[in-house]
Amino acid sequence: MRLQVELGGYVGYSTLLFADAVRSSGGSHYYSLERNPEFAAVITSLIDLAGLRSVASVIVGPSDKSLSRLHADGTLT
């Protein structure tokens, strides 16, 4: 499991579980795509509290645009 992407993180419960699984399995990164900036802020705070900042990132905005951006910059192939 090198990289995972979640569409819609809500308040971060699945983000924490999956990011920890990515870290435990030696994966590279976990991206949570969240449209709502308030939900994204909650997820980001929880990622920091859980010590998963090096493994997980939250990208704010519509998932179609976020996925396109990740693909364009070579993160997703």
CSV table of N, CA, C and O in Angstrom, one decimal:
chain,number,residue,atom,x,y,z
A,1,MET,N,0.8,-1.2,0.0
A,1,MET,CA,0.0,0.0,0.0
A,1,MET,C,0.9,1.2,0.0
A,1,MET,O,1.4,1.7,1.0
A,2,ARG,N,1.2,1.8,-1.2
A,2,ARG,CA,2.1,2.9,-1.2
A,2,ARG,C,1.3,4.2,-0.9
A,2,ARG,O,1.8,5.0,-0.2
A,3,LEU,N,0.2,4.4,-1.5
A,3,LEU,CA,-0.5,5.7,-1.4
A,3,LEU,C,-2.0,5.4,-1.4
A,3,LEU,O,-2.5,4.6,-2.1
A,4,GLN,N,-2.7,6.2,-0.6
A,4,GLN,CA,-4.2,6.1,-0.6
A,4,GLN,C,-4.8,7.4,-0.6
A,4,GLN,O,-4.2,8.4,-0.1
A,5,VAL,N,-6.0,7.5,-1.2
A,5,VAL,CA,-6.8,8.8,-1.3
A,5,VAL,C,-8.2,8.5,-0.8
A,5,VAL,O,-8.8,7.5,-1.2
A,6,GLU,N,-8.7,9.4,0.0
A,6,GLU,CA,-10.0,9.3,0.5
A,6,GLU,C,-10.8,10.5,0.0
A,6,GLU,O,-10.3,11.6,0.0
A,7,LEU,N,-12.0,10.2,-0.5
A,7,LEU,CA,-12.9,11.3,-1.0
A,7,LEU,C,-13.9,11.6,0.1
A,7,LEU,O,-14.8,10.9,0.3
A,8,GLY,N,-13.7,12.7,0.8
A,8,GLY,CA,-14.6,13.1,1.8
A,8,GLY,C,-14.2,12.6,3.2
A,8,GLY,O,-14.4,11.4,3.4
A,9,GLY,N,-13.6,13.4,4.0
A,9,GLY,CA,-13.1,12.9,5.3
A,9,GLY,C,-14.0,13.2,6.5
A,9,GLY,O,-13.8,12.7,7.5
A,10,TYR,N,-15.0,14.0,6.3
A,10,TYR,CA,-15.9,14.5,7.3
A,10,TYR,C,-15.2,15.0,8.5
A,10,TYR,O,-14.7,16.1,8.4
A,11,VAL,N,-15.1,14.3,9.6
A,11,VAL,CA,-14.4,14.8,10.8
A,11,VAL,C,-13.1,14.0,11.1
A,11,VAL,O,-12.5,14.1,12.1
A,12,GLY,N,-12.7,13.1,10.2
A,12,GLY,CA,-11.4,12.5,10.3
A,12,GLY,C,-11.2,11.1,10.9
A,12,GLY,O,-10.1,10.6,10.9
A,13,TYR,N,-12.3,10.5,11.3
A,13,TYR,CA,-12.1,9.2,11.9
A,13,TYR,C,-11.4,8.2,11.0
A,13,TYR,O,-10.5,7.5,11.3
A,14,SER,N,-12.0,8.1,9.7
A,14,SER,CA,-11.4,7.1,8.8
A,14,SER,C,-10.0,7.6,8.4
A,14,SER,O,-9.1,6.8,8.1
A,15,THR,N,-9.8,8.9,8.3
A,15,THR,CA,-8.4,9.4,8.0
A,15,THR,C,-7.4,8.9,8.9
A,15,THR,O,-6.3,8.5,8.5
A,16,LEU,N,-7.7,9.0,10.2
A,16,LEU,CA,-6.8,8.5,11.2
A,16,LEU,C,-6.5,7.0,11.1
A,16,LEU,O,-5.3,6.6,11.2
A,17,LEU,N,-7.5,6.3,11.0
A,17,LEU,CA,-7.4,4.8,10.9
A,17,LEU,C,-6.6,4.4,9.6
A,17,LEU,O,-5.6,3.6,9.7
A,18,PHE,N,-6.9,5.0,8.5
A,18,PHE,CA,-6.2,4.6,7.3
A,18,PHE,C,-4.8,5.1,7.2
A,18,PHE,O,-3.9,4.5,6.7
A,19,ALA,N,-4.6,6.4,7.7
A,19,ALA,CA,-3.2,6.9,7.7
A,19,ALA,C,-2.3,6.1,8.6
A,19,ALA,O,-1.2,5.8,8.3
A,20,ASP,N,-2.9,5.6,9.7
A,20,ASP,CA,-2.1,4.8,10.6
A,20,ASP,C,-1.7,3.4,9.9
A,20,ASP,O,-0.6,2.9,10.0
A,21,ALA,N,-2.7,2.9,9.2
A,21,ALA,CA,-2.5,1.7,8.4
A,21,ALA,C,-1.4,1.9,7.3
A,21,ALA,O,-0.6,1.0,7.1
A,22,VAL,N,-1.5,3.0,6.7
A,22,VAL,CA,-0.5,3.3,5.6
A,22,VAL,C,0.9,3.4,6.3
A,22,VAL,O,1.9,2.8,5.8
A,23,ARG,N,1.0,4.1,7.4
A,23,ARG,CA,2.3,4.2,8.1
A,23,ARG,C,2.8,2.8,8.6
A,23,ARG,O,4.0,2.4,8.4
A,24,SER,N,1.9,2.0,9.1
A,24,SER,CA,2.3,0.6,9.7
A,24,SER,C,2.7,-0.3,8.6
A,24,SER,O,3.5,-1.2,8.8
A,25,SER,N,2.1,-0.1,7.4
A,25,SER,CA,2.5,-1.0,6.3
A,25,SER,C,3.7,-0.5,5.4
A,25,SER,O,4.0,-1.1,4.4
A,26,GLY,N,4.2,0.6,5.8
A,26,GLY,CA,5.4,1.2,5.1
A,26,GLY,C,5.0,2.0,3.9
A,26,GLY,O,5.8,2.2,3.0
A,27,GLY,N,3.7,2.4,3.8
A,27,GLY,CA,3.3,3.1,2.7
A,27,GLY,C,3.8,4.6,2.7
A,27,GLY,O,4.4,5.0,3.7
A,28,SER,N,3.6,5.3,1.6
A,28,SER,CA,4.2,6.6,1.5
A,28,SER,C,3.3,7.7,2.0
A,28,SER,O,3.8,8.6,2.7
A,29,HIS,N,2.0,7.7,1.7
A,29,HIS,CA,1.2,8.9,2.1
A,29,HIS,C,-0.3,8.6,2.0
A,29,HIS,O,-0.7,7.7,1.2
A,30,TYR,N,-1.1,9.3,2.7
A,30,TYR,CA,-2.5,9.2,2.7
A,30,TYR,C,-3.1,10.6,2.5
A,30,TYR,O,-2.7,11.5,3.2
A,31,TYR,N,-3.9,10.8,1.5
A,31,TYR,CA,-4.6,12.1,1.2
A,31,TYR,C,-6.1,12.0,1.5
A,31,TYR,O,-6.7,11.1,1.0
A,32,SER,N,-6.5,12.9,2.3
A,32,SER,CA,-8.0,13.1,2.6
A,32,SER,C,-8.4,14.3,1.8
A,32,SER,O,-8.0,15.4,2.1
A,33,LEU,N,-9.3,14.1,0.9
A,33,LEU,CA,-9.9,15.2,0.1
A,33,LEU,C,-11.2,15.6,0.7
A,33,LEU,O,-12.1,14.8,0.8
A,34,GLU,N,-11.3,16.8,1.2
A,34,GLU,CA,-12.5,17.3,1.9
A,34,GLU,C,-12.9,18.7,1.3
A,34,GLU,O,-12.1,19.6,1.2
A,35,ARG,N,-14.1,18.8,0.9
A,35,ARG,CA,-14.6,20.0,0.3
A,35,ARG,C,-14.9,21.1,1.3
A,35,ARG,O,-14.7,22.3,1.1
A,36,ASN,N,-15.3,20.7,2.5
A,36,ASN,CA,-15.7,21.7,3.5
A,36,ASN,C,-14.5,22.1,4.3
A,36,ASN,O,-13.9,21.3,5.0
A,37,PRO,N,-14.2,23.4,4.3
A,37,PRO,CA,-13.0,23.9,5.0
A,37,PRO,C,-13.0,23.7,6.6
A,37,PRO,O,-12.0,23.4,7.2
A,38,GLU,N,-14.2,23.7,7.1
A,38,GLU,CA,-14.4,23.5,8.6
A,38,GLU,C,-14.1,22.0,8.9
A,38,GLU,O,-13.4,21.8,9.9
A,39,PHE,N,-14.6,21.1,8.1
A,39,PHE,CA,-14.3,19.7,8.4
A,39,PHE,C,-12.8,19.4,8.2
A,39,PHE,O,-12.2,18.7,8.9
A,40,ALA,N,-12.2,20.1,7.1
A,40,ALA,CA,-10.8,19.9,6.9
A,40,ALA,C,-9.9,20.4,8.0
A,40,ALA,O,-8.9,19.7,8.4
A,41,ALA,N,-10.3,21.5,8.7
A,41,ALA,CA,-9.6,22.0,9.8
A,41,ALA,C,-9.6,21.0,11.0
A,41,ALA,O,-8.6,20.8,11.7
A,42,VAL,N,-10.8,20.4,11.2
A,42,VAL,CA,-10.9,19.3,12.3
A,42,VAL,C,-10.0,18.2,12.0
A,42,VAL,O,-9.3,17.7,12.8
A,43,ILE,N,-10.1,17.7,10.7
A,43,ILE,CA,-9.2,16.5,10.3
A,43,ILE,C,-7.7,16.9,10.5
A,43,ILE,O,-7.0,16.1,11.1
A,44,THR,N,-7.3,18.1,10.1
A,44,THR,CA,-5.9,18.5,10.2
A,44,THR,C,-5.5,18.5,11.7
A,44,THR,O,-4.4,18.0,12.0
A,45,SER,N,-6.4,19.0,12.5
A,45,SER,CA,-6.0,19.1,14.0
A,45,SER,C,-5.9,17.7,14.5
A,45,SER,O,-4.9,17.4,15.3
A,46,LEU,N,-6.7,16.7,14.1
A,46,LEU,CA,-6.7,15.4,14.6
A,46,LEU,C,-5.4,14.6,14.1
A,46,LEU,O,-4.8,13.9,14.8
A,47,ILE,N,-5.1,14.9,12.8
A,47,ILE,CA,-3.8,14.3,12.3
A,47,ILE,C,-2.6,14.8,13.1
A,47,ILE,O,-1.8,14.0,13.4
A,48,ASP,N,-2.6,16.1,13.4
A,48,ASP,CA,-1.5,16.6,14.2
A,48,ASP,C,-1.5,16.0,15.6
A,48,ASP,O,-0.4,15.5,16.1
A,49,LEU,N,-2.6,15.9,16.3
A,49,LEU,CA,-2.7,15.3,17.6
A,49,LEU,C,-2.3,13.8,17.6
A,49,LEU,O,-1.7,13.3,18.5
A,50,ALA,N,-2.6,13.1,16.5
A,50,ALA,CA,-2.3,11.7,16.4
A,50,ALA,C,-0.8,11.4,15.9
A,50,ALA,O,-0.4,10.3,15.9
A,51,GLY,N,-0.1,12.5,15.6
A,51,GLY,CA,1.3,12.3,15.2
A,51,GLY,C,1.4,11.7,13.8
A,51,GLY,O,2.4,11.1,13.5
A,52,LEU,N,0.4,12.0,12.9
A,52,LEU,CA,0.4,11.4,11.6
A,52,LEU,C,0.7,12.5,10.5
A,52,LEU,O,0.5,12.2,9.3
A,53,ARG,N,1.2,13.6,10.9
A,53,ARG,CA,1.5,14.7,9.9
A,53,ARG,C,2.5,14.2,8.8
A,53,ARG,O,2.3,14.6,7.6
A,54,SER,N,3.4,13.4,9.1
A,54,SER,CA,4.4,12.9,8.0
A,54,SER,C,3.7,12.0,7.0
A,54,SER,O,4.3,11.7,6.0
A,55,VAL,N,2.6,11.4,7.4
A,55,VAL,CA,1.9,10.4,6.6
A,55,VAL,C,0.7,10.9,5.9
A,55,VAL,O,0.3,10.4,4.8
A,56,ALA,N,0.0,11.8,6.5
A,56,ALA,CA,-1.4,12.2,6.1
A,56,ALA,C,-1.4,13.7,5.7
A,56,ALA,O,-0.8,14.5,6.4
A,57,SER,N,-2.2,14.0,4.7
A,57,SER,CA,-2.5,15.4,4.3
A,57,SER,C,-3.9,15.6,4.0
A,57,SER,O,-4.6,14.7,3.5
A,58,VAL,N,-4.5,16.8,4.2
A,58,VAL,CA,-5.8,17.1,3.9
A,58,VAL,C,-5.8,18.1,2.8
A,58,VAL,O,-5.0,19.1,2.8
A,59,ILE,N,-6.5,17.9,1.7
A,59,ILE,CA,-6.6,18.8,0.6
A,59,ILE,C,-8.0,19.3,0.6
A,59,ILE,O,-9.0,18.5,0.5
A,60,VAL,N,-8.2,20.6,0.6
A,60,VAL,CA,-9.5,21.3,0.7
A,60,VAL,C,-9.9,21.7,-0.7
A,60,VAL,O,-9.2,22.3,-1.5
A,61,GLY,N,-11.2,21.3,-1.0
A,61,GLY,CA,-11.8,21.7,-2.3
A,61,GLY,C,-12.5,20.5,-2.9
A,61,GLY,O,-12.6,19.4,-2.4
A,62,PRO,N,-13.2,20.8,-4.1
A,62,PRO,CA,-13.9,19.7,-4.7
A,62,PRO,C,-13.0,18.6,-5.1
A,62,PRO,O,-11.8,18.8,-5.6
A,63,SER,N,-13.4,17.4,-5.0
A,63,SER,CA,-12.6,16.2,-5.2
A,63,SER,C,-12.1,16.1,-6.7
A,63,SER,O,-11.0,15.7,-6.9
A,64,ASP,N,-12.9,16.5,-7.6
A,64,ASP,CA,-12.5,16.4,-9.0
A,64,ASP,C,-11.3,17.3,-9.3
A,64,ASP,O,-10.3,16.9,-9.9
A,65,LYS,N,-11.3,18.5,-8.7
A,65,LYS,CA,-10.2,19.4,-8.9
A,65,LYS,C,-9.0,19.0,-8.1
A,65,LYS,O,-7.8,19.0,-8.6
A,66,SER,N,-9.2,18.5,-6.9
A,66,SER,CA,-8.1,18.0,-6.1
A,66,SER,C,-7.4,16.8,-6.8
A,66,SER,O,-6.2,16.7,-6.8
A,67,LEU,N,-8.2,15.8,-7.3
A,67,LEU,CA,-7.6,14.7,-8.0
A,67,LEU,C,-6.9,15.1,-9.2
A,67,LEU,O,-5.8,14.6,-9.5
A,68,SER,N,-7.4,16.0,-10.0
A,68,SER,CA,-6.7,16.5,-11.1
A,68,SER,C,-5.4,17.2,-10.8
A,68,SER,O,-4.4,16.9,-11.4
A,69,ARG,N,-5.4,17.9,-9.7
A,69,ARG,CA,-4.1,18.6,-9.2
A,69,ARG,C,-3.1,17.5,-8.8
A,69,ARG,O,-1.9,17.6,-9.1
A,70,LEU,N,-3.5,16.5,-8.0
A,70,LEU,CA,-2.6,15.5,-7.6
A,70,LEU,C,-2.1,14.7,-8.8
A,70,LEU,O,-0.9,14.3,-8.8
A,71,HIS,N,-2.9,14.5,-9.8
A,71,HIS,CA,-2.4,13.8,-11.0
A,71,HIS,C,-1.4,14.7,-11.8
A,71,HIS,O,-0.4,14.2,-12.3
A,72,ALA,N,-1.8,16.0,-11.9
A,72,ALA,CA,-0.9,16.9,-12.7
A,72,ALA,C,0.4,17.1,-12.1
A,72,ALA,O,1.4,17.2,-12.8
A,73,ASP,N,0.5,17.0,-10.8
A,73,ASP,CA,1.8,17.2,-10.1
A,73,ASP,C,2.6,15.9,-10.0
A,73,ASP,O,3.7,15.9,-9.4
A,74,GLY,N,2.0,14.8,-10.5
A,74,GLY,CA,2.7,13.5,-10.5
A,74,GLY,C,2.5,12.7,-9.2
A,74,GLY,O,3.1,11.6,-9.1
A,75,THR,N,1.7,13.2,-8.3
A,75,THR,CA,1.5,12.4,-7.1
A,75,THR,C,0.7,11.1,-7.4
A,75,THR,O,1.0,10.1,-6.9
A,76,LEU,N,-0.3,11.3,-8.2
A,76,LEU,CA,-1.1,10.1,-8.7
A,76,LEU,C,-0.8,9.9,-10.1
A,76,LEU,O,-0.7,10.8,-10.9
A,77,THR,N,-0.6,8.6,-10.4
A,77,THR,CA,-0.3,8.3,-11.8
A,77,THR,C,-1.2,7.3,-12.4
A,77,THR,O,-2.0,6.7,-11.7
